[in-house]
Structures are given as C-alpha cells and as structure tokens.
PDB file of C-alpha atoms in Angstrom:
ATOM      1  CA  UNK A 695       0.000   0.000   0.000  1.00  0.00           C
ATOM      2  CA  UNK A 696       2.832   2.399   0.884  1.00  0.00           C
ATOM      3  CA  UNK A 697       4.578   1.621  -2.404  1.00  0.00           C
ATOM      4  CA  UNK A 698       1.335   2.300  -4.277  1.00  0.00           C
ATOM      5  CA  UNK A 699       0.995   5.685  -2.574  1.00  0.00           C
ATOM      6  CA  UNK A 700       4.554   6.622  -3.558  1.00  0.00           C
ATOM      7  CA  UNK A 701       3.889   5.599  -7.156  1.00  0.00           C
ATOM      8  CA  UNK A 702       0.689   7.655  -7.358  1.00  0.00           C
ATOM      9  CA  UNK A 703       2.470  10.627  -5.781  1.00  0.00           C
ATOM     10  CA  UNK A 704       5.220  10.374  -8.419  1.00  0.00           C
ATOM     11  CA  UNK A 705       2.584  10.447 -11.152  1.00  0.00           C
ATOM     12  CA  UNK A 706       0.936  13.500  -9.576  1.00  0.00           C
ATOM     13  CA  UNK A 707       4.277  15.296  -9.433  1.00  0.00           C
ATOM     14  CA  UNK A 708       5.061  14.467 -13.063  1.00  0.00           C
ATOM     15  CA  UNK A 709       1.646  15.792 -14.114  1.00  0.00           C
ATOM     16  CA  UNK A 710       2.219  18.968 -12.077  1.00  0.00           C
ATOM     17  CA  UNK A 711       5.450  19.477 -14.023  1.00  0.00           C
ATOM     18  CA  UNK A 712       3.661  18.984 -17.353  1.00  0.00           C
ATOM     19  CA  UNK A 713       0.895  21.397 -16.378  1.00  0.00           C
ATOM     20  CA  UNK A 714       3.480  24.162 -16.005  1.00  0.00           C
ATOM     21  CA  UNK A 715       3.556  24.285 -19.794  1.00  0.00           C
ATOM     22  CA  UNK A 716      -0.118  25.267 -19.930  1.00  0.00           C
ATOM     23  CA  UNK A 717       0.870  28.814 -19.003  1.00  0.00           C
ATOM     24  CA  UNK A 718       4.248  29.123 -20.736  1.00  0.00           C
ATOM     25  CA  UNK A 719       5.944  27.226 -23.540  1.00  0.00           C
ATOM     26  CA  UNK A 720       9.460  27.190 -22.073  1.00  0.00           C
ATOM     27  CA  UNK A 721      10.748  26.615 -18.527  1.00  0.00           C
ATOM     28  CA  UNK A 722      14.070  26.223 -16.771  1.00  0.00           C
ATOM     29  CA  UNK A 723      14.695  23.563 -14.115  1.00  0.00           C
ATOM     30  CA  UNK A 724      14.842  26.082 -11.252  1.00  0.00           C
ATOM     31  CA  UNK A 725      11.678  27.798 -12.493  1.00  0.00           C
ATOM     32  CA  UNK A 726       9.731  24.538 -12.581  1.00  0.00           C
ATOM     33  CA  UNK A 727      10.978  23.533  -9.139  1.00  0.00           C
ATOM     34  CA  UNK A 728       9.781  26.856  -7.751  1.00  0.00           C
ATOM     35  CA  UNK A 729       6.440  26.581  -9.542  1.00  0.00           C
ATOM     36  CA  UNK A 730       5.579  23.074  -8.301  1.00  0.00           C
ATOM     37  CA  UNK A 731       7.245  23.415  -4.893  1.00  0.00           C
ATOM     38  CA  UNK A 732       9.681  20.522  -5.247  1.00  0.00           C
ATOM     39  CA  UNK A 733      13.426  20.178  -4.820  1.00  0.00           C
ATOM     40  CA  UNK A 734      15.445  20.637  -8.009  1.00  0.00           C
ATOM     41  CA  UNK A 735      16.863  17.127  -7.831  1.00  0.00           C
ATOM     42  CA  UNK A 736      13.337  15.674  -7.737  1.00  0.00           C
ATOM     43  CA  UNK A 737      12.209  17.817 -10.657  1.00  0.00           C
ATOM     44  CA  UNK A 738      15.335  16.884 -12.589  1.00  0.00           C
ATOM     45  CA  UNK A 739      14.500  13.172 -12.219  1.00  0.00           C
ATOM     46  CA  UNK A 740      10.899  13.788 -13.300  1.00  0.00           C
ATOM     47  CA  UNK A 741      12.019  15.785 -16.328  1.00  0.00           C
ATOM     48  CA  UNK A 742      14.514  13.086 -17.290  1.00  0.00           C
ATOM     49  CA  UNK A 743      11.721  10.503 -17.292  1.00  0.00           C
ATOM     50  CA  UNK A 744       9.362  12.775 -19.218  1.00  0.00           C
ATOM     51  CA  UNK A 745      12.120  13.513 -21.713  1.00  0.00           C
ATOM     52  CA  UNK A 746      12.838   9.816 -22.147  1.00  0.00           C
ATOM     53  CA  UNK A 747       9.151   9.248 -22.961  1.00  0.00           C
ATOM     54  CA  UNK A 748       9.066  12.187 -25.352  1.00  0.00           C
ATOM     55  CA  UNK A 749       6.761  14.432 -23.313  1.00  0.00           C
ATOM     56  CA  UNK A 750       9.361  17.168 -22.896  1.00  0.00           C
ATOM     57  CA  UNK A 751      12.506  18.130 -24.743  1.00  0.00           C
ATOM     58  CA  UNK A 752      15.498  20.139 -23.539  1.00  0.00           C
ATOM     59  CA  UNK A 753      17.189  22.856 -25.547  1.00  0.00           C
ATOM     60  CA  UNK A 754      20.909  22.286 -24.957  1.00  0.00           C
ATOM     61  CA  UNK A 755      21.777  25.889 -25.875  1.00  0.00           C
ATOM     62  CA  UNK A 756      19.442  27.511 -23.333  1.00  0.00           C
ATOM     63  CA  UNK A 757      18.994  24.580 -20.920  1.00  0.00           C
ATOM     64  CA  UNK A 758      15.240  25.207 -21.122  1.00  0.00           C
ATOM     65  CA  UNK A 759      12.503  22.597 -21.412  1.00  0.00           C
ATOM     66  CA  UNK A 760       9.608  22.533 -23.876  1.00  0.00           C
ATOM     67  CA  UNK A 761       6.808  20.094 -24.607  1.00  0.00           C
ATOM     68  CA  UNK A 762       7.817  17.117 -26.736  1.00  0.00           C
ATOM     69  CA  UNK A 763       6.237  15.301 -29.642  1.00  0.00           C
ATOM     70  CA  UNK A 764       4.462  12.744 -27.451  1.00  0.00           C
ATOM     71  CA  UNK A 765       2.076  15.499 -26.367  1.00  0.00           C
ATOM     72  CA  UNK A 766       1.295  16.196 -30.008  1.00  0.00           C
ATOM     73  CA  UNK A 767       0.692  12.498 -30.653  1.00  0.00           C
ATOM     74  CA  UNK A 768      -1.817  12.365 -27.801  1.00  0.00           C
ATOM     75  CA  UNK A 769      -3.579  15.572 -28.860  1.00  0.00           C
ATOM     76  CA  UNK A 770      -4.141  14.137 -32.332  1.00  0.00           C
ATOM     77  CA  UNK A 771      -6.649  11.759 -30.730  1.00  0.00           C
ATOM     78  CA  UNK A 772      -8.276  14.394 -28.536  1.00  0.00           C
ATOM     79  CA  UNK A 773     -10.719  15.767 -31.099  1.00  0.00           C
ATOM     80  CA  UNK A 774     -13.503  13.506 -32.317  1.00  0.00           C
ATOM     81  CA  UNK A 775     -16.054  14.036 -35.040  1.00  0.00           C
ATOM     82  CA  UNK A 776     -18.674  14.755 -32.346  1.00  0.00           C
ATOM     83  CA  UNK A 777     -16.457  17.135 -30.365  1.00  0.00           C
ATOM     84  CA  UNK A 778     -18.090  20.595 -30.007  1.00  0.00           C
ATOM     85  CA  UNK A 779     -14.771  22.333 -30.650  1.00  0.00           C
ATOM     86  CA  UNK A 780     -14.693  20.701 -34.087  1.00  0.00           C
ATOM     87  CA  UNK A 781     -18.380  20.545 -34.992  1.00  0.00           C
ATOM     88  CA  UNK A 782     -19.121  24.148 -34.023  1.00  0.00           C
ATOM     89  CA  UNK A 783     -16.075  25.805 -35.557  1.00  0.00           C
ATOM     90  CA  UNK A 784     -17.795  26.787 -38.866  1.00  0.00           C
ATOM     91  CA  UNK A 785     -20.666  28.425 -36.969  1.00  0.00           C
ATOM     92  CA  UNK A 786     -18.173  30.266 -34.761  1.00  0.00           C
ATOM     93  CA  UNK A 787     -16.410  31.597 -37.849  1.00  0.00           C
ATOM     94  CA  UNK A 788     -19.747  32.670 -39.291  1.00  0.00           C
ATOM     95  CA  UNK A 789     -20.585  34.595 -36.101  1.00  0.00           C
ATOM     96  CA  UNK A 790     -17.117  36.185 -36.066  1.00  0.00           C
ATOM     97  CA  UNK A 791     -17.633  37.422 -39.622  1.00  0.00           C
ATOM     98  CA  UNK A 792     -21.049  38.816 -38.672  1.00  0.00           C
ATOM     99  CA  UNK A 793     -20.000  40.603 -35.466  1.00  0.00           C
ATOM    100  CA  UNK A 794     -16.269  41.163 -36.144  1.00  0.00           C
ATOM    101  CA  UNK A 795     -15.221  40.267 -32.607  1.00  0.00           C
ATOM    102  CA  UNK A 796     -13.420  37.278 -31.073  1.00  0.00           C
ATOM    103  CA  UNK A 797     -15.606  34.211 -30.543  1.00  0.00           C
ATOM    104  CA  UNK A 798     -14.886  31.625 -27.829  1.00  0.00           C
ATOM    105  CA  UNK A 799     -16.354  28.346 -26.674  1.00  0.00           C
ATOM    106  CA  UNK A 800     -16.166  27.477 -22.962  1.00  0.00           C
ATOM    107  CA  UNK A 801     -17.015  24.387 -20.946  1.00  0.00           C
ATOM    108  CA  UNK A 802     -17.110  23.990 -17.178  1.00  0.00           C
ATOM    109  CA  UNK A 803     -14.519  21.829 -15.447  1.00  0.00           C
ATOM    110  CA  UNK A 804     -15.442  21.693 -11.763  1.00  0.00           C
ATOM    111  CA  UNK A 805     -14.893  25.235 -10.408  1.00  0.00           C
ATOM    112  CA  UNK A 806     -13.275  26.605 -13.570  1.00  0.00           C
ATOM    113  CA  UNK A 807     -14.173  27.277 -17.174  1.00  0.00           C
ATOM    114  CA  UNK A 808     -11.938  26.151 -19.994  1.00  0.00           C
ATOM    115  CA  UNK A 809     -11.739  27.693 -23.457  1.00  0.00           C
ATOM    116  CA  UNK A 810     -11.913  24.748 -25.860  1.00  0.00           C
ATOM    117  CA  UNK A 811     -12.121  26.707 -29.117  1.00  0.00           C
ATOM    118  CA  UNK A 812     -11.621  30.270 -30.319  1.00  0.00           C
ATOM    119  CA  UNK A 813     -11.920  32.257 -33.521  1.00  0.00           C
ATOM    120  CA  UNK A 814      -9.954  35.488 -33.403  1.00  0.00           C
ATOM    121  CA  UNK A 815     -11.326  38.823 -34.533  1.00  0.00           C
ATOM    122  CA  UNK A 816      -9.796  40.201 -37.718  1.00  0.00           C
ATOM    123  CA  UNK A 817      -9.702  43.742 -36.313  1.00  0.00           C
ATOM    124  CA  UNK A 818      -6.339  45.332 -35.551  1.00  0.00           C
ATOM    125  CA  UNK A 819      -7.257  45.881 -31.887  1.00  0.00           C
ATOM    126  CA  UNK A 820      -8.879  42.727 -30.582  1.00  0.00           C
ATOM    127  CA  UNK A 821      -9.156  40.271 -27.743  1.00  0.00           C
ATOM    128  CA  UNK A 822      -6.761  37.368 -28.312  1.00  0.00           C
ATOM    129  CA  UNK A 823      -8.271  34.186 -26.875  1.00  0.00           C
ATOM    130  CA  UNK A 824      -5.925  31.277 -26.093  1.00  0.00           C
ATOM    131  CA  UNK A 825      -7.386  27.796 -26.440  1.00  0.00           C
ATOM    132  CA  UNK A 826      -6.889  25.781 -23.265  1.00  0.00           C
ATOM    133  CA  UNK A 827      -6.967  28.787 -20.949  1.00  0.00           C
ATOM    134  CA  UNK A 828      -8.561  28.147 -17.555  1.00  0.00           C
ATOM    135  CA  UNK A 829     -10.494  30.933 -15.875  1.00  0.00           C
ATOM    136  CA  UNK A 830     -12.460  31.242 -12.617  1.00  0.00           C
ATOM    137  CA  UNK A 831     -16.234  30.798 -12.565  1.00  0.00           C
ATOM    138  CA  UNK A 832     -16.701  33.813 -10.321  1.00  0.00           C
ATOM    139  CA  UNK A 833     -16.321  36.451 -13.053  1.00  0.00           C
ATOM    140  CA  UNK A 834     -17.055  36.799 -16.745  1.00  0.00           C
ATOM    141  CA  UNK A 835     -20.065  36.399 -19.004  1.00  0.00           C
ATOM    142  CA  UNK A 836     -19.276  32.779 -19.894  1.00  0.00           C
ATOM    143  CA  UNK A 837     -18.801  31.831 -16.241  1.00  0.00           C
ATOM    144  CA  UNK A 838     -22.201  33.245 -15.361  1.00  0.00           C
ATOM    145  CA  UNK A 839     -23.842  31.410 -18.253  1.00  0.00           C
ATOM    146  CA  UNK A 840     -22.268  28.084 -17.279  1.00  0.00           C
ATOM    147  CA  UNK A 841     -23.499  28.505 -13.698  1.00  0.00           C
ATOM    148  CA  UNK A 842     -26.890  30.056 -14.478  1.00  0.00           C
ATOM    149  CA  UNK A 843     -27.953  27.207 -16.749  1.00  0.00           C
ATOM    150  CA  UNK A 844     -26.311  24.391 -14.771  1.00  0.00           C
ATOM    151  CA  UNK A 845     -28.563  22.114 -12.761  1.00  0.00           C
ATOM    152  CA  UNK A 846     -29.237  23.216  -9.185  1.00  0.00           C
ATOM    153  CA  UNK A 847     -26.900  20.641  -7.692  1.00  0.00           C
ATOM    154  CA  UNK A 848     -23.943  21.719  -9.800  1.00  0.00           C
ATOM    155  CA  UNK A 849     -24.600  25.390  -9.099  1.00  0.00           C
ATOM    156  CA  UNK A 850     -24.806  24.820  -5.343  1.00  0.00           C
ATOM    157  CA  UNK A 851     -21.613  22.758  -5.382  1.00  0.00           C
ATOM    158  CA  UNK A 852     -19.652  25.510  -7.121  1.00  0.00           C
ATOM    159  CA  UNK A 853     -21.023  28.311  -4.950  1.00  0.00           C
ATOM    160  CA  UNK A 854     -20.273  26.305  -1.798  1.00  0.00           C
ATOM    161  CA  UNK A 855     -16.651  25.715  -2.808  1.00  0.00           C
ATOM    162  CA  UNK A 856     -14.248  27.105  -0.144  1.00  0.00           C
ATOM    163  CA  UNK A 857     -12.175  28.716  -2.895  1.00  0.00           C
ATOM    164  CA  UNK A 858     -15.093  30.956  -3.925  1.00  0.00           C
ATOM    165  CA  UNK A 859     -14.056  34.650  -3.504  1.00  0.00           C
ATOM    166  CA  UNK A 860     -15.211  35.864  -0.088  1.00  0.00           C
ATOM    167  CA  UNK A 861     -15.887  39.382  -1.388  1.00  0.00           C
ATOM    168  CA  UNK A 862     -18.663  38.144  -3.687  1.00  0.00           C
ATOM    169  CA  UNK A 863     -22.085  38.155  -2.036  1.00  0.00           C
ATOM    170  CA  UNK A 864     -23.624  34.770  -2.850  1.00  0.00           C
ATOM    171  CA  UNK A 865     -27.202  35.950  -2.554  1.00  0.00           C
ATOM    172  CA  UNK A 866     -26.650  38.826  -4.976  1.00  0.00           C
ATOM    173  CA  UNK A 867     -24.729  36.585  -7.366  1.00  0.00           C
ATOM    174  CA  UNK A 868     -27.441  33.894  -7.283  1.00  0.00           C
ATOM    175  CA  UNK A 869     -30.078  36.543  -8.070  1.00  0.00           C
ATOM    176  CA  UNK A 870     -27.970  37.671 -11.032  1.00  0.00           C
ATOM    177  CA  UNK A 871     -27.818  34.088 -12.281  1.00  0.00           C
ATOM    178  CA  UNK A 872     -31.615  33.822 -12.118  1.00  0.00           C
ATOM    179  CA  UNK A 873     -31.915  37.021 -14.169  1.00  0.00           C
ATOM    180  CA  UNK A 874     -29.556  35.546 -16.778  1.00  0.00           C
ATOM    181  CA  UNK A 875     -31.826  32.523 -17.103  1.00  0.00           C
ATOM    182  CA  UNK A 876     -34.732  34.897 -17.794  1.00  0.00           C
ATOM    183  CA  UNK A 877     -32.903  36.986 -20.428  1.00  0.00           C
ATOM    184  CA  UNK A 878     -31.069  34.073 -22.048  1.00  0.00           C
ATOM    185  CA  UNK A 879     -27.628  35.656 -22.030  1.00  0.00           C
ATOM    186  CA  UNK A 880     -25.007  37.261 -19.774  1.00  0.00           C
ATOM    187  CA  UNK A 881     -22.663  40.214 -20.100  1.00  0.00           C
ATOM    188  CA  UNK A 882     -19.490  41.312 -18.348  1.00  0.00           C
ATOM    189  CA  UNK A 883     -17.851  44.706 -18.568  1.00  0.00           C
ATOM    190  CA  UNK A 884     -14.297  44.996 -17.261  1.00  0.00           C
ATOM    191  CA  UNK A 885     -15.019  42.370 -14.587  1.00  0.00           C
ATOM    192  CA  UNK A 886     -11.939  40.216 -14.973  1.00  0.00           C
ATOM    193  CA  UNK A 887      -9.560  42.793 -16.423  1.00  0.00           C
ATOM    194  CA  UNK A 888      -9.705  46.476 -17.427  1.00  0.00           C
ATOM    195  CA  UNK A 889     -10.527  47.213 -21.050  1.00  0.00           C
ATOM    196  CA  UNK A 890     -12.259  43.882 -21.747  1.00  0.00           C
ATOM    197  CA  UNK A 891     -15.939  43.065 -22.217  1.00  0.00           C
ATOM    198  CA  UNK A 892     -17.921  39.987 -23.221  1.00  0.00           C
ATOM    199  CA  UNK A 893     -21.417  38.698 -23.873  1.00  0.00           C
ATOM    200  CA  UNK A 894     -22.308  34.984 -23.766  1.00  0.00           C
ATOM    201  CA  UNK A 895     -25.203  32.602 -24.356  1.00  0.00           C
ATOM    202  CA  UNK A 896     -25.734  28.925 -23.504  1.00  0.00           C
ATOM    203  CA  UNK A 897     -25.507  26.087 -26.018  1.00  0.00           C
ATOM    204  CA  UNK A 898     -27.841  23.149 -25.364  1.00  0.00           C
ATOM    205  CA  UNK A 899     -27.740  19.926 -27.341  1.00  0.00           C
ATOM    206  CA  UNK A 900     -30.861  18.366 -28.822  1.00  0.00           C
ATOM    207  CA  UNK A 901     -31.524  16.580 -25.529  1.00  0.00           C
ATOM    208  CA  UNK A 902     -31.625  19.903 -23.709  1.00  0.00           C
ATOM    209  CA  UNK A 903     -28.324  19.387 -21.897  1.00  0.00           C
ATOM    210  CA  UNK A 904     -26.041  22.390 -21.387  1.00  0.00           C
ATOM    211  CA  UNK A 905     -22.926  21.732 -23.469  1.00  0.00           C
ATOM    212  CA  UNK A 906     -20.993  24.997 -23.528  1.00  0.00           C
ATOM    213  CA  UNK A 907     -21.094  28.764 -23.382  1.00  0.00           C
ATOM    214  CA  UNK A 908     -20.725  30.755 -26.597  1.00  0.00           C
ATOM    215  CA  UNK A 909     -18.963  34.058 -25.967  1.00  0.00           C
ATOM    216  CA  UNK A 910     -18.181  37.200 -27.918  1.00  0.00           C
ATOM    217  CA  UNK A 911     -15.375  39.287 -26.426  1.00  0.00           C
ATOM    218  CA  UNK A 912     -13.612  42.491 -27.363  1.00  0.00           C
ATOM    219  CA  UNK A 913     -12.246  45.822 -26.150  1.00  0.00           C
ATOM    220  CA  UNK A 914     -14.687  47.530 -23.797  1.00  0.00           C
ATOM    221  CA  UNK A 915     -14.517  50.801 -25.743  1.00  0.00           C
ATOM    222  CA  UNK A 916     -15.961  48.951 -28.734  1.00  0.00           C
ATOM    223  CA  UNK A 917     -18.028  46.277 -27.044  1.00  0.00           C
ATOM    224  CA  UNK A 918     -20.080  48.679 -24.930  1.00  0.00           C
ATOM    225  CA  UNK A 919     -23.098  47.563 -22.826  1.00  0.00           C
ATOM    226  CA  UNK A 920     -25.464  48.912 -25.491  1.00  0.00           C
ATOM    227  CA  UNK A 921     -23.567  47.130 -28.258  1.00  0.00           C
ATOM    228  CA  UNK A 922     -23.570  43.862 -26.315  1.00  0.00           C
ATOM    229  CA  UNK A 923     -27.348  44.002 -25.856  1.00  0.00           C
ATOM    230  CA  UNK A 924     -27.631  44.760 -29.561  1.00  0.00           C
ATOM    231  CA  UNK A 925     -25.558  41.676 -30.419  1.00  0.00           C
ATOM    232  CA  UNK A 926     -27.366  39.377 -27.961  1.00  0.00           C
ATOM    233  CA  UNK A 927     -30.156  38.158 -30.328  1.00  0.00           C
ATOM    234  CA  UNK A 928     -27.614  37.143 -32.982  1.00  0.00           C
ATOM    235  CA  UNK A 929     -25.495  35.325 -30.393  1.00  0.00           C
ATOM    236  CA  UNK A 930     -28.503  33.491 -28.969  1.00  0.00           C
ATOM    237  CA  UNK A 931     -29.617  32.489 -32.464  1.00  0.00           C
ATOM    238  CA  UNK A 932     -26.112  31.269 -33.281  1.00  0.00           C
ATOM    239  CA  UNK A 933     -26.082  29.243 -30.046  1.00  0.00           C
ATOM    240  CA  UNK A 934     -29.408  27.665 -31.060  1.00  0.00           C
ATOM    241  CA  UNK A 935     -27.998  26.662 -34.438  1.00  0.00           C
ATOM    242  CA  UNK A 936     -24.933  25.203 -32.769  1.00  0.00           C
ATOM    243  CA  UNK A 937     -27.082  23.183 -30.371  1.00  0.00           C
ATOM    244  CA  UNK A 938     -28.980  21.691 -33.292  1.00  0.00           C
ATOM    245  CA  UNK A 939     -25.689  20.328 -34.617  1.00  0.00           C
ATOM    246  CA  UNK A 940     -24.987  18.413 -31.413  1.00  0.00           C
ATOM    247  CA  UNK A 941     -26.507  15.086 -30.513  1.00  0.00           C
TER     248      UNK A 941
END
C-alpha cells in the first residue's frame, strides 16, 4: 500500500510538471521547481523521465525545457467528429464574420471554465483568446452562463466551494444568475480585467443538456453595454444553431 501511494504521488508530481507548460511554452529547471514546490533534484529526475518518454525536450543551448512530440501524438486523438470544438467551428467563424469580434467556446470543469475553441477577430485591436486557458467561474459572461444554466446541484456545489471569492455576495450573485436565465444571455464589462468586455449565451444539445457557453469578447470601448445588448439576439440564435448540430 505504501509503495502504491509513492507511485501515485510520483505520477501527480510528473503531471504537475507537465501542467506548467499550460501557461508558458518554455521553462528552466529552477523555475519549474519553484512553480511546483519541489526540490530541483526531484524535478530533474521527473524531467529526465518525461524527456525519455518524449513528453518534454530540452534545448541544450538555453537549458530550457519545452513540450515534446508525445504530447502532439496524444492531442491528435483528442478531437472527435462529435467534439463541439470541431463541430461548431464553422458556426463560430460565421458569427465572427457577422459581429467582427473574437468568438470563444467554454465548458465547465469543476470550479473553472476552460476555453476549448476560439476564432480570433480580424480587427487590428482585438481580444486574443488562447485555447486551453482556464479561468475562474466567479467572473465573466461565460462563467455566469455556465453557472446560471447548470442544474441546481452543480450550481450549489460551485457556490459552496471554499475557494469561492469571499468578497462576492452569494445571494446577490445567485439573483444575477436567475436574471440571466430569464434573459437568455449574460454580459461582463471589465469584470476580470480592465478594457475587456464579453457577452455569452448557452448552447444546449438536442436533448436539452447544457454543453458549452458561446462568448463574444472584445475591447470595452468597442463592445459597450449597449452594443452587447444589440448583439445578444444574434449570439442566442447562433447558439441555437450550434445546439442543433450536437446530438
């Protein structure tokens, strides 16, 4: 049993090392050790194993580590023909061309939202959305949509999470979620960061299950509250079309 625990712990540590590369493409040994809170000798052994299996590669000139080809081999099998990030991409591009702002697709993963697809705006000044980015559920139009239209049990679980920001009044936030259900969409104006705004609507599959949040984001001086409300019907209609494509 003790040996099994050590083995599982080693796997957890190796995964923690790999997850460093979700936020940056290149890391040094000391940087990774500081990020994951492990001794450099431990991290060095983990990196050596990951390198041997092709999950990371080391640049001899800079002594920095990057993701290896094994990650690419795994990701090739990530997307299926029924994956929303693949199926909905043409509709996302169509909405981008109609509204001229960045379009994103988010799903909920426990107490976070994850951007699984994005179509960048063609405008010179735009919101650049990185696929794979994880963001908190406490702020943002997409977060509110994913919580507002979740079943009651899921919503209560998230709001009861100890990591939920203490400064947010739960009663006020819950009332806001109920209002979003009534209007069919959510907006955010400089909630997560200055100069950014977004409007989002839910995507339900043909069985009525919430699949994702469809979001339009852009600079707040262009995507004003009035403009977001103006765009809302087109976003909701696009979300309906996307839902019809999903089983």
